[in-house]
Amino acid sequence: MNAIISASDLANDLTGANLPVLLDVRWQLTAAKAAGEPPYDGRADYETGHLPGAVFVDLDRELASAPGQGGRHPLPGLAHFGAAMRRAGVSSGTPVVVYDGGQGWAAARAWWMLRWTGHPDVRVLDGGLPAWEGPLEKSVPVPAEGDFVPEPGAGLLDADAAAALARSGVLLDARAGERYRGEVEPIDPVAGHIPGAVSAPTTENVGADGRYLPAPELRERFKGLGVSEGARVGVYCGSGVSAAHEVLALAVAGIPAELYVGSWSEWSSDPDRPVAVGPDPQ
């Protein structure tokens, strides 16, 4: 099953018999704001217009738990996540399509969490809301309660497993190159990268329109980053959000990958963890 869906294919699916559940996960990374400037409000944007029938999902409250030792976006409790998905109408036997405002990171986090916890049919709207040419609605739907019960599977890395994978396989760093090299660090306490990790900014997996590059181009990109056939691959970023976008890009390319959810925000908070700087992985 393809991990992404085009806007035209989604429009066709919405006229069929087995309608997908639509999840709107608009979100932006909240950095320091100027005095008096409010933080981004995804729900407010959702209420100004969303895909017909779409339910808003709050990344910070439903796809993550409170920041702490596990990073800035640690996983939520399974019971909490499952309840949020059932409230949104998610059932195991119903397809799900997730979208966001176009960046793709938040939608990919929802996609990864549903896939990791066992949902068999989840796709991300390629290009997000800007790719949609159909009507929007402002009314907030109240879907029938779903029956999805999350059951976690493989594909999740902790800090020790990520460190080991950087030595035995390929660990990709999905952040911007300057953060990987340690030239800047606007959010986390220490600049640099996990020793052995390879710089692979997730922004290079998409074109100017925010849509994923074709699968053959993505395969060539990852091959150039050292991903050989059969290699074990992991991805991290700042807090397990943009890295999910790269895991999705790898899925489009036909390459399974694991996610280090704690990512750099967890790694860099531990003074006993080694840090590498510069363009060299080590």
Short mmCIF file of C-alpha atoms in Angstrom, two decimals:
data_model
loop_
_atom_site.label_atom_id
_atom_site.label_comp_id
_atom_site.label_asym_id
_atom_site.label_seq_id
_atom_site.Cartn_x
_atom_site.Cartn_y
_atom_site.Cartn_z
CA MET A 1 0.00 0.00 0.00
CA ASN A 2 1.29 3.43 -0.93
CA ALA A 3 1.93 5.68 2.06
CA ILE A 4 0.75 8.82 0.26
CA ILE A 5 -2.28 9.78 -1.78
CA SER A 6 -2.74 12.55 -4.34
CA ALA A 7 -5.47 15.14 -3.98
CA SER A 8 -7.21 13.85 -7.11
CA ASP A 9 -7.21 10.27 -5.85
CA LEU A 10 -8.54 11.40 -2.48
CA ALA A 11 -11.34 13.31 -4.21
CA ASN A 12 -12.28 10.09 -6.00
CA ASP A 13 -12.16 8.10 -2.75
CA LEU A 14 -14.54 10.58 -1.13
CA THR A 15 -17.19 9.66 -3.71
CA GLY A 16 -16.88 5.92 -3.07
CA ALA A 17 -18.54 3.52 -0.68
CA ASN A 18 -15.72 3.00 1.82
CA LEU A 19 -15.12 6.60 2.85
CA PRO A 20 -11.80 7.30 4.59
CA VAL A 21 -11.60 9.02 7.95
CA LEU A 22 -9.91 12.41 7.43
CA LEU A 23 -7.60 13.79 10.11
CA ASP A 24 -6.44 17.42 10.02
CA VAL A 25 -3.15 17.78 11.92
CA ARG A 26 -2.16 21.36 11.23
CA TRP A 27 0.81 22.28 13.42
CA GLN A 28 3.93 24.42 13.42
CA LEU A 29 7.08 24.19 15.47
CA THR A 30 6.77 26.83 18.17
CA ALA A 31 10.06 28.61 18.77
CA ALA A 32 10.61 31.79 20.77
CA LYS A 33 8.00 34.39 19.84
CA ALA A 34 8.24 38.15 19.90
CA ALA A 35 6.57 39.79 22.86
CA GLY A 36 2.83 39.69 22.44
CA GLU A 37 2.87 37.37 19.44
CA PRO A 38 0.59 34.38 20.06
CA PRO A 39 1.78 30.87 19.25
CA TYR A 40 0.43 29.11 16.20
CA ASP A 41 -3.10 27.75 16.70
CA GLY A 42 -3.79 24.80 14.42
CA ARG A 43 -7.35 24.39 15.62
CA ALA A 44 -8.15 28.01 14.75
CA ASP A 45 -6.84 27.45 11.23
CA TYR A 46 -8.87 24.25 10.99
CA GLU A 47 -12.03 26.12 11.93
CA THR A 48 -11.51 28.64 9.12
CA GLY A 49 -11.79 25.83 6.58
CA HIS A 50 -10.95 22.13 6.32
CA LEU A 51 -11.62 19.14 4.11
CA PRO A 52 -15.26 18.05 4.36
CA GLY A 53 -15.71 15.76 7.33
CA ALA A 54 -12.15 16.14 8.60
CA VAL A 55 -11.56 16.01 12.36
CA PHE A 56 -8.84 18.10 13.99
CA VAL A 57 -6.07 16.25 15.82
CA ASP A 58 -3.78 18.20 18.16
CA LEU A 59 -0.19 17.02 17.73
CA ASP A 60 1.05 18.45 21.02
CA ARG A 61 -1.81 17.01 23.09
CA GLU A 62 -2.86 13.84 21.24
CA LEU A 63 0.22 12.68 19.31
CA ALA A 64 2.70 13.53 22.07
CA SER A 65 2.92 13.85 25.82
CA ALA A 66 4.39 16.73 27.81
CA PRO A 67 8.04 17.63 27.14
CA GLY A 68 10.51 16.13 29.59
CA GLN A 69 13.41 13.73 29.79
CA GLY A 70 12.02 11.87 26.78
CA GLY A 71 12.35 14.94 24.57
CA ARG A 72 10.08 17.72 23.34
CA HIS A 73 7.50 15.40 21.77
CA PRO A 74 7.67 12.06 23.60
CA LEU A 75 5.06 9.46 22.76
CA PRO A 76 1.68 9.78 24.47
CA GLY A 77 0.31 6.93 26.53
CA LEU A 78 -1.30 4.29 24.35
CA ALA A 79 -4.64 4.62 26.16
CA HIS A 80 -4.63 8.39 25.60
CA PHE A 81 -3.69 8.06 21.93
CA GLY A 82 -6.24 5.33 21.33
CA ALA A 83 -9.03 7.35 22.93
CA ALA A 84 -8.13 10.37 20.79
CA MET A 85 -8.21 8.28 17.62
CA ARG A 86 -11.55 6.68 18.51
CA ARG A 87 -13.03 10.12 19.22
CA ALA A 88 -11.87 11.12 15.74
CA GLY A 89 -13.77 8.18 14.28
CA VAL A 90 -10.80 5.92 13.56
CA SER A 91 -11.61 2.22 13.24
CA SER A 92 -9.31 -0.62 12.28
CA GLY A 93 -11.38 -1.54 9.24
CA THR A 94 -11.69 1.97 7.83
CA PRO A 95 -9.00 3.75 5.76
CA VAL A 96 -7.48 6.91 7.19
CA VAL A 97 -6.07 9.90 5.32
CA VAL A 98 -4.05 12.47 7.24
CA TYR A 99 -3.11 15.97 6.10
CA ASP A 100 -1.65 19.18 7.48
CA GLY A 101 -0.99 22.70 6.26
CA GLY A 102 1.49 21.58 3.63
CA GLN A 103 4.80 21.04 5.39
CA GLY A 104 3.95 17.40 5.89
CA TRP A 105 5.74 16.86 9.21
CA ALA A 106 2.69 16.71 11.47
CA ALA A 107 0.72 14.52 9.08
CA ALA A 108 3.67 12.14 8.91
CA ARG A 109 3.81 11.94 12.71
CA ALA A 110 0.14 10.89 12.77
CA TRP A 111 0.74 8.43 9.91
CA TRP A 112 3.71 6.88 11.72
CA MET A 113 1.88 6.55 15.02
CA LEU A 114 -1.14 4.88 13.46
CA ARG A 115 1.03 2.51 11.43
CA TRP A 116 3.30 1.74 14.40
CA THR A 117 0.28 0.90 16.55
CA GLY A 118 -1.21 -1.43 13.98
CA HIS A 119 -3.63 0.45 11.73
CA PRO A 120 -3.48 -1.30 8.34
CA ASP A 121 -4.54 1.51 6.01
CA VAL A 122 -3.17 5.01 6.57
CA ARG A 123 -2.02 7.49 3.94
CA VAL A 124 -0.85 11.10 3.93
CA LEU A 125 -2.28 13.65 1.51
CA ASP A 126 0.72 14.51 -0.65
CA GLY A 127 1.27 18.27 -0.52
CA GLY A 128 -1.23 18.74 2.29
CA LEU A 129 -4.07 21.24 2.27
CA PRO A 130 -2.50 23.46 -0.47
CA ALA A 131 -2.77 20.52 -2.89
CA TRP A 132 -6.52 20.18 -2.32
CA GLU A 133 -8.66 21.83 -5.01
CA GLY A 134 -12.06 20.72 -3.75
CA PRO A 135 -14.46 22.49 -1.38
CA LEU A 136 -13.70 23.25 2.25
CA GLU A 137 -16.11 23.44 5.14
CA LYS A 138 -16.14 25.26 8.47
CA SER A 139 -18.57 23.14 10.45
CA VAL A 140 -16.97 20.85 13.03
CA PRO A 141 -18.15 17.26 12.59
CA VAL A 142 -18.87 14.90 15.45
CA PRO A 143 -17.99 11.46 14.06
CA ALA A 144 -19.28 8.17 15.36
CA GLU A 145 -16.91 6.62 17.88
CA GLY A 146 -14.30 4.42 16.24
CA ASP A 147 -13.03 1.08 17.48
CA PHE A 148 -9.27 1.40 16.93
CA VAL A 149 -7.17 -0.06 19.75
CA PRO A 150 -3.43 0.71 19.37
CA GLU A 151 -1.05 -2.22 19.64
CA PRO A 152 2.57 -1.12 19.19
CA GLY A 153 4.82 -3.08 16.90
CA ALA A 154 8.38 -2.78 15.63
CA GLY A 155 10.04 0.35 14.32
CA LEU A 156 10.69 2.39 17.48
CA LEU A 157 14.23 3.28 18.60
CA ASP A 158 15.41 4.52 21.98
CA ALA A 159 18.67 6.41 22.52
CA ASP A 160 20.82 3.32 23.01
CA ALA A 161 19.37 1.61 19.94
CA ALA A 162 19.91 4.75 17.85
CA ALA A 163 23.55 4.92 18.96
CA ALA A 164 24.04 1.26 18.07
CA LEU A 165 22.35 1.68 14.69
CA ALA A 166 24.68 4.57 13.83
CA ARG A 167 27.50 2.02 14.03
CA SER A 168 25.86 -1.07 12.55
CA GLY A 169 23.48 0.40 9.96
CA VAL A 170 22.47 3.84 8.73
CA LEU A 171 21.15 6.51 11.09
CA LEU A 172 19.82 9.55 9.23
CA ASP A 173 19.57 13.02 10.79
CA ALA A 174 16.54 14.73 9.26
CA ARG A 175 17.30 18.23 10.61
CA ALA A 176 18.73 21.12 8.61
CA GLY A 177 22.39 20.70 7.74
CA GLU A 178 23.56 23.62 9.85
CA ARG A 179 22.00 22.06 12.95
CA TYR A 180 23.59 18.70 12.17
CA ARG A 181 27.00 20.35 11.80
CA GLY A 182 26.53 22.21 15.09
CA GLU A 183 26.77 25.66 13.53
CA VAL A 184 23.46 26.76 15.07
CA GLU A 185 21.04 25.32 17.60
CA PRO A 186 17.92 27.44 18.08
CA ILE A 187 15.99 25.02 20.30
CA ASP A 188 17.98 22.34 22.10
CA PRO A 189 20.69 22.77 24.77
CA VAL A 190 23.63 21.40 22.75
CA ALA A 191 24.56 21.73 19.07
CA GLY A 192 25.76 18.86 16.92
CA HIS A 193 24.67 15.34 16.02
CA ILE A 194 24.74 11.73 17.20
CA PRO A 195 28.16 10.28 16.35
CA GLY A 196 27.93 8.18 13.21
CA ALA A 197 24.69 9.74 11.98
CA VAL A 198 24.46 10.96 8.37
CA SER A 199 23.03 14.37 7.51
CA ALA A 200 19.84 13.91 5.46
CA PRO A 201 17.58 17.00 5.68
CA THR A 202 14.00 15.93 5.16
CA THR A 203 13.34 19.10 3.18
CA GLU A 204 15.31 17.51 0.32
CA ASN A 205 12.74 14.73 -0.04
CA VAL A 206 10.15 17.07 -1.56
CA GLY A 207 9.91 19.41 -4.50
CA ALA A 208 9.11 23.12 -4.51
CA ASP A 209 5.40 22.30 -4.24
CA GLY A 210 5.93 20.36 -1.01
CA ARG A 211 5.08 17.03 -2.63
CA TYR A 212 7.32 14.02 -2.34
CA LEU A 213 9.81 13.35 -5.11
CA PRO A 214 9.04 10.30 -7.26
CA ALA A 215 10.01 6.99 -5.68
CA PRO A 216 12.97 6.34 -8.05
CA GLU A 217 14.47 9.74 -7.17
CA LEU A 218 14.04 9.08 -3.46
CA ARG A 219 15.72 5.69 -3.80
CA GLU A 220 18.67 7.32 -5.51
CA ARG A 221 18.86 10.00 -2.83
CA PHE A 222 18.96 7.46 -0.02
CA LYS A 223 21.42 5.27 -1.91
CA GLY A 224 23.70 8.29 -2.08
CA LEU A 225 23.41 8.64 1.69
CA GLY A 226 24.63 5.09 2.20
CA VAL A 227 21.35 3.18 2.34
CA SER A 228 22.18 -0.08 0.60
CA GLU A 229 19.73 -2.89 -0.09
CA GLY A 230 18.90 -4.73 3.10
CA ALA A 231 20.55 -2.14 5.36
CA ARG A 232 18.84 -1.35 8.65
CA VAL A 233 17.82 2.33 8.65
CA GLY A 234 16.83 4.69 11.47
CA VAL A 235 15.89 8.36 11.49
CA TYR A 236 15.91 11.12 14.10
CA CYS A 237 15.41 14.88 14.10
CA GLY A 238 14.82 17.39 16.89
CA SER A 239 11.80 15.78 18.53
CA GLY A 240 10.49 12.95 16.36
CA VAL A 241 8.25 15.01 14.07
CA SER A 242 10.24 15.94 10.95
CA ALA A 243 11.97 12.55 11.24
CA ALA A 244 8.56 10.90 10.73
CA HIS A 245 8.40 12.83 7.44
CA GLU A 246 11.68 11.19 6.42
CA VAL A 247 10.45 7.74 7.50
CA LEU A 248 7.49 8.38 5.19
CA ALA A 249 9.82 9.38 2.34
CA LEU A 250 11.73 6.14 2.89
CA ALA A 251 8.43 4.23 2.78
CA VAL A 252 7.57 5.90 -0.53
CA ALA A 253 10.96 4.68 -1.78
CA GLY A 254 10.17 1.17 -0.56
CA ILE A 255 12.68 1.26 2.31
CA PRO A 256 11.54 0.33 5.84
CA ALA A 257 12.96 2.56 8.58
CA GLU A 258 12.76 2.98 12.34
CA LEU A 259 12.10 6.22 14.23
CA TYR A 260 13.99 7.56 17.24
CA VAL A 261 11.16 9.58 18.74
CA GLY A 262 13.19 11.21 21.54
CA SER A 263 15.62 12.45 18.88
CA TRP A 264 18.11 15.25 19.50
CA SER A 265 15.97 16.91 22.18
CA GLU A 266 16.33 13.79 24.33
CA TRP A 267 19.91 12.95 23.33
CA SER A 268 21.29 16.44 23.95
CA SER A 269 19.67 16.71 27.38
CA ASP A 270 21.88 13.89 28.69
CA PRO A 271 25.42 15.18 29.41
CA ASP A 272 26.76 11.63 29.27
CA ARG A 273 25.82 11.20 25.61
CA PRO A 274 28.62 11.96 23.10
CA VAL A 275 28.16 14.75 20.56
CA ALA A 276 29.78 15.13 17.14
CA VAL A 277 30.08 18.41 15.23
CA GLY A 278 31.03 19.31 11.69
CA PRO A 279 30.14 17.65 8.38
CA ASP A 280 31.76 14.32 9.20
CA PRO A 281 29.44 11.73 10.79
CA GLN A 282 32.00 10.88 13.47
#
